[in-house]
Short mmCIF file of C-alpha atoms and ligand atoms in Angstrom, two decimals:
data_model
loop_
_atom_site.label_atom_id
_atom_site.label_comp_id
_atom_site.label_asym_id
_atom_site.label_seq_id
_atom_site.Cartn_x
_atom_site.Cartn_y
_atom_site.Cartn_z
CA UNK A 1 85.73 -16.26 -98.49
CA UNK A 2 83.57 -19.01 -100.18
CA UNK A 3 81.63 -18.77 -102.93
CA UNK A 4 78.53 -19.47 -100.50
CA UNK A 5 79.56 -16.94 -98.35
CA UNK A 6 79.68 -14.40 -101.01
CA UNK A 7 76.36 -15.37 -102.05
CA UNK A 8 75.16 -14.99 -99.07
CA UNK A 9 76.59 -11.18 -98.61
CA UNK A 10 75.15 -10.06 -101.94
CA UNK A 11 71.60 -11.55 -100.81
CA UNK A 12 71.78 -9.85 -97.42
CA UNK A 13 72.28 -6.67 -98.92
CA UNK A 14 69.83 -6.89 -101.40
CA UNK A 15 67.33 -8.05 -98.53
CA UNK A 16 68.32 -4.78 -96.51
CA UNK A 17 67.89 -2.54 -99.51
CA UNK A 18 64.20 -4.77 -100.06
CA UNK A 19 63.19 -3.77 -96.30
CA UNK A 20 64.68 -0.28 -96.55
CA UNK A 21 62.31 0.43 -99.25
CA UNK A 22 59.50 -1.52 -98.26
CA UNK A 23 59.58 -0.19 -94.44
CA UNK A 24 59.74 3.69 -95.86
CA UNK A 25 56.98 2.70 -98.48
CA UNK A 26 54.45 1.46 -95.45
CA UNK A 27 51.42 4.30 -95.70
CA UNK A 28 48.80 2.58 -93.34
CA UNK A 29 49.69 1.27 -89.62
CA UNK A 30 47.17 -1.25 -90.38
CA UNK A 31 50.09 -2.85 -93.36
CA UNK A 32 52.81 -2.37 -91.07
CA UNK A 33 52.52 -6.54 -89.46
CA UNK A 34 52.04 -7.81 -93.05
CA UNK A 35 55.22 -6.07 -94.46
CA UNK A 36 56.99 -6.58 -91.49
CA UNK A 37 56.30 -10.73 -91.42
CA UNK A 38 57.57 -10.41 -95.50
CA UNK A 39 61.22 -10.17 -93.75
CA UNK A 40 60.86 -11.19 -89.96
CA UNK A 41 57.89 -13.71 -90.16
CA UNK A 42 58.33 -17.14 -89.61
CA UNK A 43 58.18 -18.19 -93.30
CA UNK A 44 60.03 -14.27 -93.84
CA UNK A 45 63.29 -13.60 -96.11
CA UNK A 46 65.85 -13.08 -93.20
CA UNK A 47 64.05 -16.46 -91.59
CA UNK A 48 64.84 -18.33 -95.07
CA UNK A 49 68.73 -16.83 -94.82
CA UNK A 50 69.21 -19.49 -92.14
CA UNK A 51 68.87 -21.83 -94.93
CA UNK A 52 72.60 -20.63 -96.19
CA UNK A 53 74.15 -21.48 -92.97
CA UNK A 54 73.39 -25.02 -93.79
CA UNK A 55 75.30 -25.01 -97.03
CA UNK A 56 78.50 -23.09 -95.58
CA UNK A 57 81.87 -24.83 -94.40
CA UNK A 58 81.73 -25.11 -90.51
CA UNK A 59 84.43 -22.70 -89.99
CA UNK A 60 82.30 -20.22 -91.98
CA UNK A 61 79.51 -20.43 -90.15
CA UNK A 62 79.86 -18.10 -87.39
CA UNK A 63 80.86 -15.45 -89.46
CA UNK A 64 78.22 -16.16 -91.74
CA UNK A 65 75.58 -16.37 -88.65
CA UNK A 66 76.54 -13.02 -87.19
CA UNK A 67 76.18 -11.24 -90.44
CA UNK A 68 72.49 -12.58 -90.62
CA UNK A 69 71.99 -11.54 -86.86
CA UNK A 70 73.25 -8.45 -87.55
CA UNK A 71 70.76 -7.40 -90.77
CA UNK A 72 67.65 -9.14 -88.50
CA UNK A 73 68.78 -6.56 -85.66
CA UNK A 74 68.65 -3.69 -88.24
CA UNK A 75 65.70 -4.59 -90.12
CA UNK A 76 63.87 -5.12 -86.77
CA UNK A 77 65.25 -1.11 -85.89
CA UNK A 78 63.60 -0.17 -89.65
CA UNK A 79 60.24 -1.65 -88.77
CA UNK A 80 60.61 -0.25 -85.22
CA UNK A 81 60.91 3.48 -86.34
CA UNK A 82 58.56 2.60 -89.05
CA UNK A 83 55.98 1.49 -86.38
CA UNK A 84 56.90 4.86 -84.30
CA UNK A 85 56.24 7.30 -87.55
CA UNK A 86 52.92 5.28 -88.39
CA UNK A 87 51.94 5.57 -84.45
CA UNK A 88 52.77 9.29 -84.86
CA UNK A 89 50.75 9.93 -87.96
CA UNK A 90 47.70 8.55 -86.52
CA UNK A 91 47.88 10.84 -83.21
CA UNK A 92 48.38 13.44 -85.43
CA UNK A 93 45.34 12.55 -87.87
CA UNK A 94 43.42 12.00 -84.49
CA UNK A 95 44.30 14.97 -82.90
CA UNK A 96 43.62 17.40 -85.63
CA UNK A 97 40.31 15.59 -86.63
CA UNK A 98 38.94 16.40 -83.51
CA UNK A 99 40.77 19.58 -82.78
CA UNK A 100 39.26 21.85 -80.11
CA UNK A 101 38.86 25.82 -81.24
CA UNK A 102 38.81 26.97 -77.82
CA UNK A 103 36.83 30.82 -79.51
CA UNK A 104 34.04 28.17 -79.67
CA UNK A 105 30.89 29.18 -76.78
CA UNK A 106 31.06 26.60 -73.89
CA UNK A 107 28.63 23.70 -73.92
CA UNK A 108 26.01 25.40 -71.17
CA UNK A 109 24.89 22.57 -68.27
CA UNK A 110 21.38 23.22 -67.32
CA UNK A 111 21.47 24.64 -63.77
CA UNK A 112 18.90 23.39 -61.36
CA UNK A 113 16.82 25.45 -58.95
CA UNK A 114 14.44 25.48 -56.38
CA UNK A 115 10.99 25.10 -57.30
CA UNK A 116 8.82 28.11 -56.76
CA UNK A 117 6.41 25.74 -53.99
CA UNK A 118 9.47 24.62 -52.23
CA UNK A 119 10.91 27.89 -51.84
CA UNK A 120 7.59 29.44 -50.72
CA UNK A 121 6.94 26.18 -48.21
CA UNK A 122 10.57 26.82 -46.98
CA UNK A 123 9.68 30.78 -46.23
CA UNK A 124 6.93 29.82 -44.75
CA UNK A 125 8.21 27.10 -42.59
CA UNK A 126 11.04 29.76 -41.83
CA UNK A 127 8.79 32.41 -40.95
CA UNK A 128 6.23 30.44 -39.21
CA UNK A 129 9.24 28.65 -36.96
CA UNK A 130 10.09 32.37 -35.97
CA UNK A 131 6.78 33.17 -34.70
CA UNK A 132 7.21 30.14 -32.25
CA UNK A 133 6.20 26.99 -34.01
CA UNK A 134 8.18 23.70 -33.79
CA UNK A 135 8.16 21.35 -37.02
CA UNK A 136 6.58 18.05 -37.07
CA UNK A 137 4.98 15.60 -40.09
CA UNK A 138 2.93 13.06 -40.47
CA UNK A 139 1.87 10.35 -43.44
CA UNK A 140 0.33 11.03 -46.66
CA UNK A 141 -1.73 7.81 -46.93
CA UNK A 142 -3.89 8.21 -43.76
CA UNK A 143 -6.90 5.75 -42.10
CA UNK A 144 -11.06 7.49 -42.29
CA UNK A 145 -10.44 7.81 -38.95
CA UNK A 146 -7.70 10.05 -38.36
CA UNK A 147 -8.79 12.25 -41.53
CA UNK A 148 -11.81 12.58 -40.41
CA UNK A 149 -13.25 10.90 -38.07
CA UNK A 150 -11.40 12.02 -34.90
CA UNK A 151 -11.80 15.48 -36.50
CA UNK A 152 -15.34 15.33 -36.02
CA UNK A 153 -16.30 14.05 -39.25
CA UNK A 154 -17.87 10.76 -38.52
CA UNK A 155 -19.09 9.20 -41.90
CA UNK A 156 -22.82 10.65 -41.81
CA UNK A 157 -21.22 13.78 -41.40
CA UNK A 158 -22.44 16.29 -44.78
CA UNK A 159 -18.56 17.96 -44.38
CA UNK A 160 -17.17 14.78 -45.92
CA UNK A 161 -18.39 15.83 -49.20
CA UNK A 162 -16.72 18.83 -48.83
CA UNK A 163 -13.49 17.41 -50.00
CA UNK A 164 -13.85 14.88 -52.80
CA UNK A 165 -11.47 12.13 -51.20
CA UNK A 166 -9.12 9.54 -53.39
CA UNK A 167 -9.97 6.26 -51.26
CA UNK A 168 -7.60 2.91 -50.74
CA UNK A 169 -8.38 -0.19 -49.83
CA UNK A 170 -8.66 -1.15 -46.30
CA UNK A 171 -10.06 2.02 -44.84
CA UNK A 172 -7.53 4.13 -46.06
CA UNK A 173 -7.35 6.85 -48.39
CA UNK A 174 -5.00 9.66 -49.41
CA UNK A 175 -5.08 12.83 -46.96
CA UNK A 176 -7.63 15.51 -48.72
CA UNK A 177 -6.20 18.01 -45.70
CA UNK A 178 -3.16 18.08 -42.75
CA UNK A 179 -5.55 18.28 -40.33
CA UNK A 180 -5.03 14.74 -39.51
CA UNK A 181 -1.51 16.11 -37.88
CA UNK A 182 -3.29 17.65 -35.21
CA UNK A 183 -4.57 14.98 -33.71
CA UNK A 184 -1.58 12.64 -34.33
CA UNK A 185 0.53 15.09 -32.66
CA UNK A 186 -1.67 16.13 -29.56
CA UNK A 187 -2.57 11.94 -29.20
CA UNK A 188 1.48 11.44 -28.64
CA UNK A 189 1.66 14.96 -26.42
CA UNK A 190 0.23 16.54 -23.56
CA UNK A 191 -0.50 20.17 -23.60
CA UNK A 192 1.01 22.87 -24.36
CA UNK A 193 1.21 22.08 -28.28
CA UNK A 194 3.11 24.81 -30.63
CA UNK A 195 3.39 23.03 -34.01
CA UNK A 196 3.27 23.32 -37.64
CA UNK A 197 3.16 20.18 -39.79
CA UNK A 198 3.77 21.03 -43.73
CA UNK A 199 2.94 18.30 -46.65
CA UNK A 200 1.22 17.12 -49.40
CA UNK A 201 -2.75 16.32 -49.89
CA UNK A 202 -4.85 14.83 -52.61
CA UNK A 203 -8.29 15.77 -53.60
CA UNK A 204 -10.41 14.89 -56.50
CA UNK A 205 -10.64 18.36 -57.88
CA UNK A 206 -8.60 20.37 -60.36
CA UNK A 207 -9.16 24.16 -62.39
CA UNK A 208 -7.17 26.92 -62.17
CA UNK A 209 -6.94 27.58 -58.65
CA UNK A 210 -7.72 23.74 -57.75
CA UNK A 211 -5.45 21.09 -58.27
CA UNK A 212 -5.61 17.71 -57.26
CA UNK A 213 -2.00 17.35 -55.46
CA UNK A 214 -1.30 20.25 -53.59
CA UNK A 215 0.30 21.61 -50.39
CA UNK A 216 -0.86 22.37 -46.77
CA UNK A 217 0.73 23.56 -43.66
CA UNK A 218 -1.34 22.82 -40.60
CA UNK A 219 -0.71 24.73 -37.55
CA UNK A 220 -2.01 24.07 -34.00
CA UNK A 221 -1.10 25.98 -30.53
CA UNK A 222 -2.82 24.49 -27.59
CA UNK A 223 -2.55 25.80 -24.20
CA UNK A 224 -4.19 27.53 -21.24
CA UNK A 225 -5.27 30.47 -22.63
CA UNK A 226 -4.91 31.09 -26.42
CA UNK A 227 -7.69 32.85 -28.03
CA UNK A 228 -9.06 33.91 -31.39
CA UNK A 229 -6.83 37.26 -30.95
CA UNK A 230 -4.01 35.25 -31.20
CA UNK A 231 -5.05 33.41 -34.10
CA UNK A 232 -5.32 36.47 -35.97
CA UNK A 233 -2.50 38.08 -34.55
CA UNK A 234 -0.22 34.97 -35.50
CA UNK A 235 -2.16 35.11 -39.17
CA UNK A 236 -1.91 38.77 -39.81
CA UNK A 237 1.72 38.92 -38.66
CA UNK A 238 2.39 35.96 -41.00
CA UNK A 239 0.68 37.34 -43.82
CA UNK A 240 2.38 40.91 -43.46
CA UNK A 241 5.68 39.28 -43.24
CA UNK A 242 4.96 37.34 -46.64
CA UNK A 243 3.33 40.52 -48.52
CA UNK A 244 3.92 43.31 -46.81
CA UNK A 245 2.15 45.66 -44.60
CA UNK A 246 0.01 46.83 -47.45
CA UNK A 247 -1.40 44.15 -49.27
CA UNK A 248 -5.07 43.74 -48.68
CA UNK A 249 -6.44 41.15 -46.54
CA UNK A 250 -9.68 39.98 -45.20
CA UNK A 251 -10.75 37.94 -42.35
CA UNK A 252 -14.68 35.79 -43.06
CA UNK A 253 -16.59 33.63 -40.49
CA UNK A 254 -16.65 29.93 -41.97
CA UNK A 255 -17.15 26.59 -40.84
CA UNK A 256 -15.27 23.46 -40.37
CA UNK A 257 -16.67 20.87 -38.14
CA UNK A 258 -13.44 20.39 -36.11
CA UNK A 259 -13.04 24.22 -35.46
CA UNK A 260 -15.52 26.25 -33.69
CA UNK A 261 -15.58 29.55 -34.73
CA UNK A 262 -13.78 29.10 -38.00
CA UNK A 263 -12.51 31.80 -39.89
CA UNK A 264 -11.19 31.39 -43.61
CA UNK A 265 -8.88 34.18 -45.05
CA UNK A 266 -8.61 35.93 -47.76
CA UNK A 267 -5.63 37.81 -49.72
CA UNK A 268 -6.62 40.44 -52.75
CA UNK A 269 -4.21 39.15 -55.48
CA UNK A 270 -4.59 42.73 -57.09
CA UNK A 271 -7.28 41.84 -59.42
CA UNK A 272 -9.73 39.33 -57.44
CA UNK A 273 -9.93 37.53 -53.53
CA UNK A 274 -7.77 34.57 -53.24
CA UNK A 275 -8.79 31.97 -50.03
CA UNK A 276 -5.90 30.71 -48.94
CA UNK A 277 -6.38 29.21 -45.54
CA UNK A 278 -8.62 28.17 -43.36
CA UNK A 279 -8.51 27.98 -39.19
CA UNK A 280 -10.09 28.44 -36.29
CA UNK A 281 -10.79 27.61 -32.50
CA UNK A 282 -9.99 23.95 -31.93
CA UNK A 283 -13.67 22.12 -31.31
CA UNK A 284 -14.25 20.68 -27.81
CA UNK A 285 -15.23 17.52 -29.43
CA UNK A 286 -11.46 17.33 -31.05
CA UNK A 287 -9.85 18.02 -27.74
CA UNK A 288 -12.01 15.13 -26.00
CA UNK A 289 -10.86 12.92 -28.82
CA UNK A 290 -7.56 13.04 -27.96
CA UNK A 291 -7.88 13.01 -24.42
CA UNK A 292 -7.12 16.60 -23.81
CA UNK A 293 -10.36 18.38 -21.23
CA UNK A 294 -11.48 21.51 -23.07
CA UNK A 295 -12.04 23.16 -19.30
CA UNK A 296 -8.52 23.05 -19.11
CA UNK A 297 -6.57 24.18 -22.50
CA UNK A 298 -8.31 25.46 -25.78
CA UNK A 299 -6.45 27.33 -28.83
CA UNK A 300 -6.67 27.70 -32.68
CA UNK A 301 -5.38 25.62 -35.73
CA UNK A 302 -4.81 27.12 -39.16
CA UNK A 303 -4.43 24.84 -42.53
CA UNK A 304 -2.32 27.02 -45.26
CA UNK A 305 -2.93 26.61 -48.98
CA UNK A 306 1.11 26.73 -49.89
CA UNK A 307 0.24 26.69 -53.73
CA UNK A 308 -2.18 29.33 -53.55
CA UNK A 309 0.41 31.52 -51.50
CA UNK A 310 3.03 30.53 -54.25
CA UNK A 311 0.45 32.33 -56.91
CA UNK A 312 0.07 35.23 -55.20
CA UNK A 313 3.52 35.51 -54.75
CA UNK A 314 4.50 35.37 -58.04
CA UNK A 315 1.13 36.49 -59.74
CA UNK A 316 0.13 33.42 -61.20
CA UNK A 317 -3.24 33.03 -62.95
CA UNK A 318 -3.53 29.24 -62.93
CA UNK A 319 -2.05 27.02 -60.95
CA UNK A 320 -1.24 24.61 -62.64
CA UNK A 321 1.65 25.71 -64.07
CA UNK A 322 3.19 24.64 -60.68
CA UNK A 323 2.69 21.48 -61.77
CA UNK A 324 3.15 21.11 -65.32
CA UNK A 325 7.25 21.73 -65.44
CA UNK A 326 7.25 23.22 -68.76
CA UNK A 327 10.92 24.45 -68.44
CA UNK A 328 9.56 28.00 -70.36
CA UNK A 329 8.12 28.41 -66.74
CA UNK A 330 10.23 26.89 -64.65
CA UNK A 331 13.67 28.26 -65.87
CA UNK A 332 12.05 32.05 -64.37
CA UNK A 333 12.71 31.13 -61.24
CA UNK A 334 16.34 29.98 -61.83
CA UNK A 335 17.65 33.14 -60.53
CA UNK A 336 15.93 32.57 -57.25
CA UNK A 337 12.57 34.91 -58.17
CA UNK A 338 11.36 36.68 -54.66
C1 LIG B 1 -8.75 22.80 -45.00
O1 LIG B 1 -8.16 21.83 -45.80
C2 LIG B 1 -8.68 22.35 -43.60
N1 LIG B 1 -8.22 21.17 -43.24
C3 LIG B 1 -8.40 23.79 -42.95
C4 LIG B 1 -8.39 24.34 -41.45
C5 LIG B 1 -7.52 23.99 -40.90
C6 LIG B 1 -9.24 24.81 -41.13
C7 LIG B 1 -7.19 24.03 -39.12
C8 LIG B 1 -9.20 25.01 -39.62
C9 LIG B 1 -8.40 24.51 -38.77
P1 LIG B 1 -9.78 23.96 -47.21
O2 LIG B 1 -10.44 22.72 -47.67
O3 LIG B 1 -10.37 24.86 -46.92
O4 LIG B 1 -9.60 23.75 -45.21
O5 LIG B 1 -8.78 24.11 -47.58
C10 LIG B 1 -7.79 25.09 -46.88
C11 LIG B 1 -6.74 26.20 -48.15
O6 LIG B 1 -6.30 24.59 -48.72
C12 LIG B 1 -7.89 26.53 -48.96
O7 LIG B 1 -7.88 27.68 -48.15
C13 LIG B 1 -6.89 26.98 -50.63
O8 LIG B 1 -5.76 27.36 -49.68
C14 LIG B 1 -6.19 25.49 -50.32
N2 LIG B 1 -7.05 24.40 -51.29
C15 LIG B 1 -8.07 23.94 -51.17
N3 LIG B 1 -8.17 22.80 -51.90
C16 LIG B 1 -7.30 23.22 -52.61
C17 LIG B 1 -7.03 22.81 -53.98
N4 LIG B 1 -7.49 21.39 -54.82
N5 LIG B 1 -5.63 23.12 -54.76
C18 LIG B 1 -4.84 24.50 -54.52
N6 LIG B 1 -5.39 24.65 -52.97
C19 LIG B 1 -6.35 24.08 -52.38
#
């Protein structure tokens, strides 16, 4: 063996031992690339060994080359397993840092619920549907013509002041009542008509029983011989279904320009009477306005205050609870309060 080859073998053994210790000694994954490069990089110890090859006689070169390659393979294996060891340690550390404790209580996901107004609205529509009324709808942005004029409330009519109106540009307004849907429906179809029209209405109005936005359900039944007795029958059946037979209800004479005669209905809340609806026999002028002949057909209309009906059902003293979305209030309905 040439002296050079013997020297190479000594060098190889030294690098091998050095690499063993170095690979073993790396404690952090981040330090591994630099340590590895000290042996296997372009300027590393093993690459430097290649210069030995140049100094060897030609017949010794294959053997020396094989020795260096064997060293290179061994050192690569060394660093690969160091890499695997450090990867495993890092994973272990990450897992134990975020260890799952199965005894901890689960995170509670907030569960939504039907809003009390929606719950009552759904029930009312269902109930009136069973009494034979078909569901329809009208726009929230209305014209003065539909909200007032065609309902027998011309501009000069003092009754317009009864409902404080939010006016928009161009003769438009936020509807103050669902009654314009009566007119729209009758213009669209010939009698008989038997519809309900739920929706939001808007008035410049606010206290414990008045909200600036609230819900009404309009009802309309027109046929050849629909009478005030039918009106009373439908409303009584409806209120009984809603509140039970023993709830006290009273009909009072009232006034609306679009009905004659007119009534209002109050429900006893346990401590006071609460007005829940207006109703009456549709005024002949309204029938003429939509092209119906008041000598041929007649009928009744009503407008229910949905938010008030909800207040009574749930024993609320202030309508604003329904609109504030305070979770201490809304959470109480999660289980579907009846
Ligand atoms: C009307 O709006 C008539 N359009 C009802 C009607 C329809 C009469 C068809 C005849 C024929 P009134 O302004 O009274 O009427 O309102 C009807 C109901 O809505 C009231 O009985 C009340 O229950 C409810 N209501 C009225 N204003 C408010 C308000 N600001 N907040 C909550 N509910 C209200």
